[in-house]
Coordinates of C-alpha atoms in Angstrom, one line a residue:
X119 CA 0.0 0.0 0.0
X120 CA 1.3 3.4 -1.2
X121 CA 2.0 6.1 1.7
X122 CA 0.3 9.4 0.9
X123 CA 0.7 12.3 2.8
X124 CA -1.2 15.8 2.3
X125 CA -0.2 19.3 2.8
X126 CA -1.1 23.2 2.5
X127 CA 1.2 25.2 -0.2
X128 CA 2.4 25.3 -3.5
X129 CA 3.5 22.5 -5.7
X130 CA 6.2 24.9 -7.2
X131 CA 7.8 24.8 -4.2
X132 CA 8.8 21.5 -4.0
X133 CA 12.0 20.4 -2.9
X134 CA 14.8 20.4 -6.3
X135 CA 14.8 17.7 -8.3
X136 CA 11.1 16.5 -7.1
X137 CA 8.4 15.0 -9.3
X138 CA 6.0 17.0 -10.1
X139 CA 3.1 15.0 -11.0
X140 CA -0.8 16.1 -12.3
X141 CA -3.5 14.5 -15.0
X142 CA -4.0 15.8 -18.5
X143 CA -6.0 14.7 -21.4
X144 CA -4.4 12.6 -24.4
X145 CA -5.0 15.9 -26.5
X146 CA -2.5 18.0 -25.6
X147 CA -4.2 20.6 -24.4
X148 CA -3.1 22.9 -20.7
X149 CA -5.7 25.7 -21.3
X150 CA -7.2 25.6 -18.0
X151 CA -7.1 24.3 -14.5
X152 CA -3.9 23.3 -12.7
X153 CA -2.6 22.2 -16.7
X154 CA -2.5 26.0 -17.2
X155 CA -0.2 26.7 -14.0
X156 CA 2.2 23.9 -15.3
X157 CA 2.3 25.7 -18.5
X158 CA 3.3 29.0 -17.4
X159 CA 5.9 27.7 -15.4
X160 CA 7.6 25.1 -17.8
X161 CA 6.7 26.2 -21.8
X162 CA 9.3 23.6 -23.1
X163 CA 7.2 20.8 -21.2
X164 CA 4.1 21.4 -22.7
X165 CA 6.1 21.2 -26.0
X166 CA 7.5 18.2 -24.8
X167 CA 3.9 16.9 -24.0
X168 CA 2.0 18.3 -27.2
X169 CA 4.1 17.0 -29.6
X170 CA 4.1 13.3 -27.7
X171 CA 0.2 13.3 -27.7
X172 CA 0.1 14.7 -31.3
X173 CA 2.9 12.8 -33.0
X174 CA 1.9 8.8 -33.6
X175 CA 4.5 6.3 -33.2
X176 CA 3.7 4.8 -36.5
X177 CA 2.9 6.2 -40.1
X178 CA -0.2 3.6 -40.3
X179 CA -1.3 4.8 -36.8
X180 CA -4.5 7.4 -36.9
X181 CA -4.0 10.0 -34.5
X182 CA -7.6 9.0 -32.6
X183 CA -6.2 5.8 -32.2
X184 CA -3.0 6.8 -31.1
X185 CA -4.5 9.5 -28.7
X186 CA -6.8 6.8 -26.9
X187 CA -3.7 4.1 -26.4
X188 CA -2.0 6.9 -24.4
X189 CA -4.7 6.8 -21.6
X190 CA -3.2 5.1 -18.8
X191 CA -0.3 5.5 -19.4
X192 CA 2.3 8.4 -18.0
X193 CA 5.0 11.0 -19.5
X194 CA 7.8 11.7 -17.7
X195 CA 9.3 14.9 -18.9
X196 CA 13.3 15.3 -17.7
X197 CA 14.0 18.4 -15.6
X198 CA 15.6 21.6 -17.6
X199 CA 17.9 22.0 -19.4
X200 CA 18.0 18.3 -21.2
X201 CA 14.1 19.6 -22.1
X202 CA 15.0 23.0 -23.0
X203 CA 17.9 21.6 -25.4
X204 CA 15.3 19.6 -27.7
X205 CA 14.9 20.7 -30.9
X206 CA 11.2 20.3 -31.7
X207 CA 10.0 20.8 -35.5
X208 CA 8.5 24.3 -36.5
X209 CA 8.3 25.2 -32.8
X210 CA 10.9 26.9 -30.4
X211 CA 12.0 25.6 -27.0
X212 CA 10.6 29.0 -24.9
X213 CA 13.3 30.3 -22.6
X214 CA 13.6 28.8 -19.1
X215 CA 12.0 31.0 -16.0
X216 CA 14.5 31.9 -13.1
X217 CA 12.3 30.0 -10.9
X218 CA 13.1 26.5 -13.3
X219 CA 17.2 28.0 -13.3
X220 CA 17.0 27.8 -9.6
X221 CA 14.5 24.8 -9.0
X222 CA 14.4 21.6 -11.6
X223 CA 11.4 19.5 -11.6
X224 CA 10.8 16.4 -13.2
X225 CA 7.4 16.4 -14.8
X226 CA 4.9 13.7 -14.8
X227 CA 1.5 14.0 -16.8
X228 CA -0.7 11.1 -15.8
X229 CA -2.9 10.7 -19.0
X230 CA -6.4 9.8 -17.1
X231 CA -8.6 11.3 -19.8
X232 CA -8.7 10.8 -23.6
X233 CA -10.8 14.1 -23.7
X234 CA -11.7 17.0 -22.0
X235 CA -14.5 19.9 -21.2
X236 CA -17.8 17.9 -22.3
X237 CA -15.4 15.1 -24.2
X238 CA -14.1 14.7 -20.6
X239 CA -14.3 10.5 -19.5
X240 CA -16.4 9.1 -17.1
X241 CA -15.4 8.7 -13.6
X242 CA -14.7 5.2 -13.2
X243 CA -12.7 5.6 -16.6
X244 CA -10.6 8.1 -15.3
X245 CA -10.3 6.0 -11.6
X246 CA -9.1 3.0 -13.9
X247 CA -6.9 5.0 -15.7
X248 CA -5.5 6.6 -13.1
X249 CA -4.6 3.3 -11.2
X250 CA -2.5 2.3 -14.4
X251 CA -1.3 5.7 -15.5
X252 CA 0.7 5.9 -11.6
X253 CA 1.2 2.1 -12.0
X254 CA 4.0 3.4 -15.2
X255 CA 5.3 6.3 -13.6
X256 CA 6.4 4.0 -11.0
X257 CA 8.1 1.6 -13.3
X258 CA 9.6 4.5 -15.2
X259 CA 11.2 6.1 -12.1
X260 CA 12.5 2.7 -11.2
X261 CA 14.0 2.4 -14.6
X262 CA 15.5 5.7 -14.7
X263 CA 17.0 5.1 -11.8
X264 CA 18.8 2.8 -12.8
X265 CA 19.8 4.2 -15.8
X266 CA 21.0 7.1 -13.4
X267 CA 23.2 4.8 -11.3
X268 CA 24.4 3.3 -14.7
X269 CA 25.4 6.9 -16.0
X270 CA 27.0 7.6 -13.0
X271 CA 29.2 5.0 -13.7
X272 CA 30.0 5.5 -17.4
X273 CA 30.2 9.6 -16.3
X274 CA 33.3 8.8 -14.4
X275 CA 34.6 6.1 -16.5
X276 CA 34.7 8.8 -19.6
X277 CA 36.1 11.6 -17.0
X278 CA 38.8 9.3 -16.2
X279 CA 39.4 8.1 -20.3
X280 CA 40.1 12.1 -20.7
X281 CA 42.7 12.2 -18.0
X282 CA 44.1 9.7 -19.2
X283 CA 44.2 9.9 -22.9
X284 CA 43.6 13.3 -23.5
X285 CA 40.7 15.4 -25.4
X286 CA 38.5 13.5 -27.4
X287 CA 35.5 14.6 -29.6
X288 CA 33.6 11.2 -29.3
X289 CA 34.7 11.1 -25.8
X290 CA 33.3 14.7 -24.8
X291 CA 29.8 13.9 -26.9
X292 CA 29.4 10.6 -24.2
X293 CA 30.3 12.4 -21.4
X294 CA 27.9 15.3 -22.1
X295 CA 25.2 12.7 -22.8
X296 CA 25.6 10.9 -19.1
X297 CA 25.5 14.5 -17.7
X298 CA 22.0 15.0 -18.8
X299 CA 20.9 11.5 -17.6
X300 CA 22.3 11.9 -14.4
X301 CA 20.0 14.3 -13.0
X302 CA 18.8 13.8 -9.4
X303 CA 15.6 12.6 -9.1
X304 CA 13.6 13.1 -6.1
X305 CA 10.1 12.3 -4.3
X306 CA 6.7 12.7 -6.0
X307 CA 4.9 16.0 -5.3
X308 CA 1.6 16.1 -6.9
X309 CA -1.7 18.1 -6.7
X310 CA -5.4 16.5 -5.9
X311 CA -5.7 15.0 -9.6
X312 CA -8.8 15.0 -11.3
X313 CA -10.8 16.6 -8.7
X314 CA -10.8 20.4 -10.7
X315 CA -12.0 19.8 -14.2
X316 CA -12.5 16.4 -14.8
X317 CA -14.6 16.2 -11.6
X318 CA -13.8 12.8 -9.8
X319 CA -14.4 13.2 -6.2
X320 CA -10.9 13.1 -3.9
X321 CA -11.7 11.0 -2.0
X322 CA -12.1 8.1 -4.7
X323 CA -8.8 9.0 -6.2
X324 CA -7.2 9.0 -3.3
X325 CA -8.4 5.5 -2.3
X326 CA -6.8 4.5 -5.9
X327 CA -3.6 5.8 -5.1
X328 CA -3.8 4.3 -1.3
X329 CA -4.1 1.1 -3.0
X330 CA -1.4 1.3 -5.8
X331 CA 2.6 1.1 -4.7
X332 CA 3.7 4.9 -5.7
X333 CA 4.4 7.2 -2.4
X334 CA 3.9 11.0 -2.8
X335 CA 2.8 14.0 -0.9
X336 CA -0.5 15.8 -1.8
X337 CA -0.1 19.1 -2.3
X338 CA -3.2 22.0 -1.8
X339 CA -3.6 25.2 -1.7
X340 CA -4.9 26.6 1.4
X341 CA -7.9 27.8 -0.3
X342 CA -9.1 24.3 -1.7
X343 CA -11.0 23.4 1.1
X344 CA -10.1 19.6 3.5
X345 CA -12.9 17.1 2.6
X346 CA -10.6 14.5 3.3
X347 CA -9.8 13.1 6.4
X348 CA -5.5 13.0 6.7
X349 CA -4.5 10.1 6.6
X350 CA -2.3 7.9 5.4
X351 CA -3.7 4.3 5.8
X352 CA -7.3 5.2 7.8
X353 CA -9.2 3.1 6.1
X354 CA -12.3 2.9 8.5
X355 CA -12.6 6.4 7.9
X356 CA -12.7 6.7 3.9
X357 CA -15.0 4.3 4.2
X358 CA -17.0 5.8 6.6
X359 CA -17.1 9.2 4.3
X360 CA -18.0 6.9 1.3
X361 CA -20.7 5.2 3.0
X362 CA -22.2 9.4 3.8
X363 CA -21.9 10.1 0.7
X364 CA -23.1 7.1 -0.5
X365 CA -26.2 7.9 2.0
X366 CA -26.7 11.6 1.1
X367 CA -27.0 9.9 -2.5
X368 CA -29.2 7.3 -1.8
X369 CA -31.3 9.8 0.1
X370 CA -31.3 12.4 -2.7
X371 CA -32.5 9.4 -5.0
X372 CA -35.2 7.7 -2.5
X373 CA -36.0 11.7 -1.9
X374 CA -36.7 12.1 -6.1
X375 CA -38.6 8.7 -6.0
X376 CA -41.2 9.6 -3.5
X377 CA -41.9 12.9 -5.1
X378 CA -42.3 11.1 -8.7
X379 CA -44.8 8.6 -6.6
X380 CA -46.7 11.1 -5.2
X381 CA -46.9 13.2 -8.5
X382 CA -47.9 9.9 -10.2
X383 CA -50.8 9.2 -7.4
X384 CA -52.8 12.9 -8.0
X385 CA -52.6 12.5 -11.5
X386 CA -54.6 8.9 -10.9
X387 CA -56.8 10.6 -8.4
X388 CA -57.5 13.4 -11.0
X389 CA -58.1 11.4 -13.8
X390 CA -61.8 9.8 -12.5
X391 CA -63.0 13.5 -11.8
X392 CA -62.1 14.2 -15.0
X393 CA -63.2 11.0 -16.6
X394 CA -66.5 11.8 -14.2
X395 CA -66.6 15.5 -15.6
X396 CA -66.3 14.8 -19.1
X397 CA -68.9 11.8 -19.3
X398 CA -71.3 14.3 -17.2
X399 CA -70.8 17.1 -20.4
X400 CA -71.4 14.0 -23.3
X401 CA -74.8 13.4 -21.7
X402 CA -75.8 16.9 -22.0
X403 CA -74.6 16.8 -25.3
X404 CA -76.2 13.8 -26.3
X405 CA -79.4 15.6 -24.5
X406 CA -79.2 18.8 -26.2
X407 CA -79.2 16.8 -28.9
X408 CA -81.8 14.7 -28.6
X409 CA -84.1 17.9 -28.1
X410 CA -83.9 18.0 -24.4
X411 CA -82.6 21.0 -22.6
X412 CA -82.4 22.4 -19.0
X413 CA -86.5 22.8 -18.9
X414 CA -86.6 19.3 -20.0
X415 CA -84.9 18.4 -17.0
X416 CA -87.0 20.6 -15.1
X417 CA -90.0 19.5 -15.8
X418 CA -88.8 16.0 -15.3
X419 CA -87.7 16.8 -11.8
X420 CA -91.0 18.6 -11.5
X421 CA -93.1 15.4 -12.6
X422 CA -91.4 13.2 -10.3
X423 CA -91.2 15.6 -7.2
X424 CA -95.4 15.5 -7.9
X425 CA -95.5 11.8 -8.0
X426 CA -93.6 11.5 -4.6
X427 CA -96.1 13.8 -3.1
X428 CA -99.4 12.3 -4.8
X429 CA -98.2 8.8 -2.9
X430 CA -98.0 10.3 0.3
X431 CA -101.3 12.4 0.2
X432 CA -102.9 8.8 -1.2
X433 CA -101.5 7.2 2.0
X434 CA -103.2 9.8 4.6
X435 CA -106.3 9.2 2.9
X436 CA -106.1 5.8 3.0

């Protein structure tokens, strides 16, 4: 079970060399939300990003296709300057902030969404993805590590070539190459993913990432308010929240149910009145019709009222 920690500040100030992780959509797109933030403060990542979710692998790949693949899957973007230094077709690599010269974050962008705004996934889409999405990122940063420990290695075997046997073009090119793969890569920082725009409750993605093997700190702004109980492996208490929610909700729907029942029950107790009501106006019709009008009925009532009272006057008599 993954440890995961909360706190109150900003992501961007994470310790050097930290992971910065957050969701995005498989189209590229950091127009809004926290997407936006990680825009402004690395340019050369989202260029990074949009031309990975934008570029197939293969010429007989459609981009749709391509672009759904990616969900569940993560990008791990190398800290600046190896980003900075890519040469991207007909786009520029923007110029690095003071805050990335000072502070180098790796970048990871969980891909939990094929789509976004109206397009955006369903919830349990975006929980699924999100379970396989951190399930890579932790296989990558195992990997790099590695590769880091392995660079490490070649870095001073090429240092020590140059003492040794002087300059050497081929020799400098390596050298430089192991310098950019041995950047320092520490813990995973990451905001409350896909609770902004794509709107997945916390507290559900939260429980995913209890449940996976990736540690990291959650990171909030003070303004975001605490719906979540902190803690790291409470799990009496997510799932008593759940069950509330999961009472509001079935409250809410018994709530709706009742009032459809009872909306249902006048409209059968107002239909014989009106069945009543509109059979009472066809026999008046069907009267009027016939000749016979309200004096009709009159005189009916009249004739039967003097009947009634002939029979009782005959009985005195008698």
């Amino acid at each position: 079970m993954a440890r995961i920690t909360e706190r109150v500040g900003d992501i961007f100030d994470s310790p050097p060399n930290s992971i910065l992780i957050h969701a995005c959509n498989t189209k590229g797109s950091w127009g809004a939300g926290v997407a936006a933030a990680f825009k402004k403060y690395s340019p050369a990542a989202f260029n990074y990003q949009k031309y990975h979710c934008t570029t197939p692998t293969g010429p007989s790949t459609s981009l749709a296709a391509y672009q759904k693949s990616l969900v569940g899957t993560c990008l791990l973007i190398s800290p600046f300057p190896a980003v900075e230094t890519l040469n991207f077709k007909h786009r520029t690599p923007a110029k690095p902030t003071t805050q990335q010269v000072e502070k180098k974050y790796w970048i990871a962008c969980l891909f939990t969404s094929s789509g976004y705004g109206k397009n955006v996934d369903t919830p349990s889409a975006i929980l699924d993805a999100t379970k396989r999405a951190t399930a890579d990122l932790r296989e990558q940063i195992r990997e790099r590590r590695i590769r880091i420990q392995q660079n490490e290695q070649m870095k001073e075997r090429y240092e020590k070539s140059l003492q040794q046997n002087g300059d050497h073009v081929d020799t400098r090119r390596l050298l430089a190459i192991c310098e950019e793969e041995t950047e320092v890569m520490g813990e995973c920082y990451s905001v409350r993913i896909n609770s902004g725009l794509f709107g997945v409750p916390w507290v559900e993605t939260k429980r995913v990432l209890n449940g996976g093997l990736l540690d990291m700190v959650i990171v909030r702004p003070a303004s975001q308010k605490d719906e979540v109980v902190e803690s790291d492996h409470d799990d009496d208490l997510y799932a008593g929240q759940l069950h509330h929610q999961k009472e509001n909700s079935t409250k809410t729907v018994k709530g709706a149910e009742r009032g459809q029942e009872e909306k249902r029950n006048r409209i059968e107790e107002e239909e014989p009145i009106a069945g009543a009501t509109q059979s009472g106006s066809m026999n008046k019709g069907v009267k009027r019709k016939n000749g016979e009008g309200d004096g009709a009925e009159e005189k009916s009532k009249k004739n039967r009222g003097g009947g009634k009272q002939t029979k009782l006057n005959f009985g005195k008599s008698k």
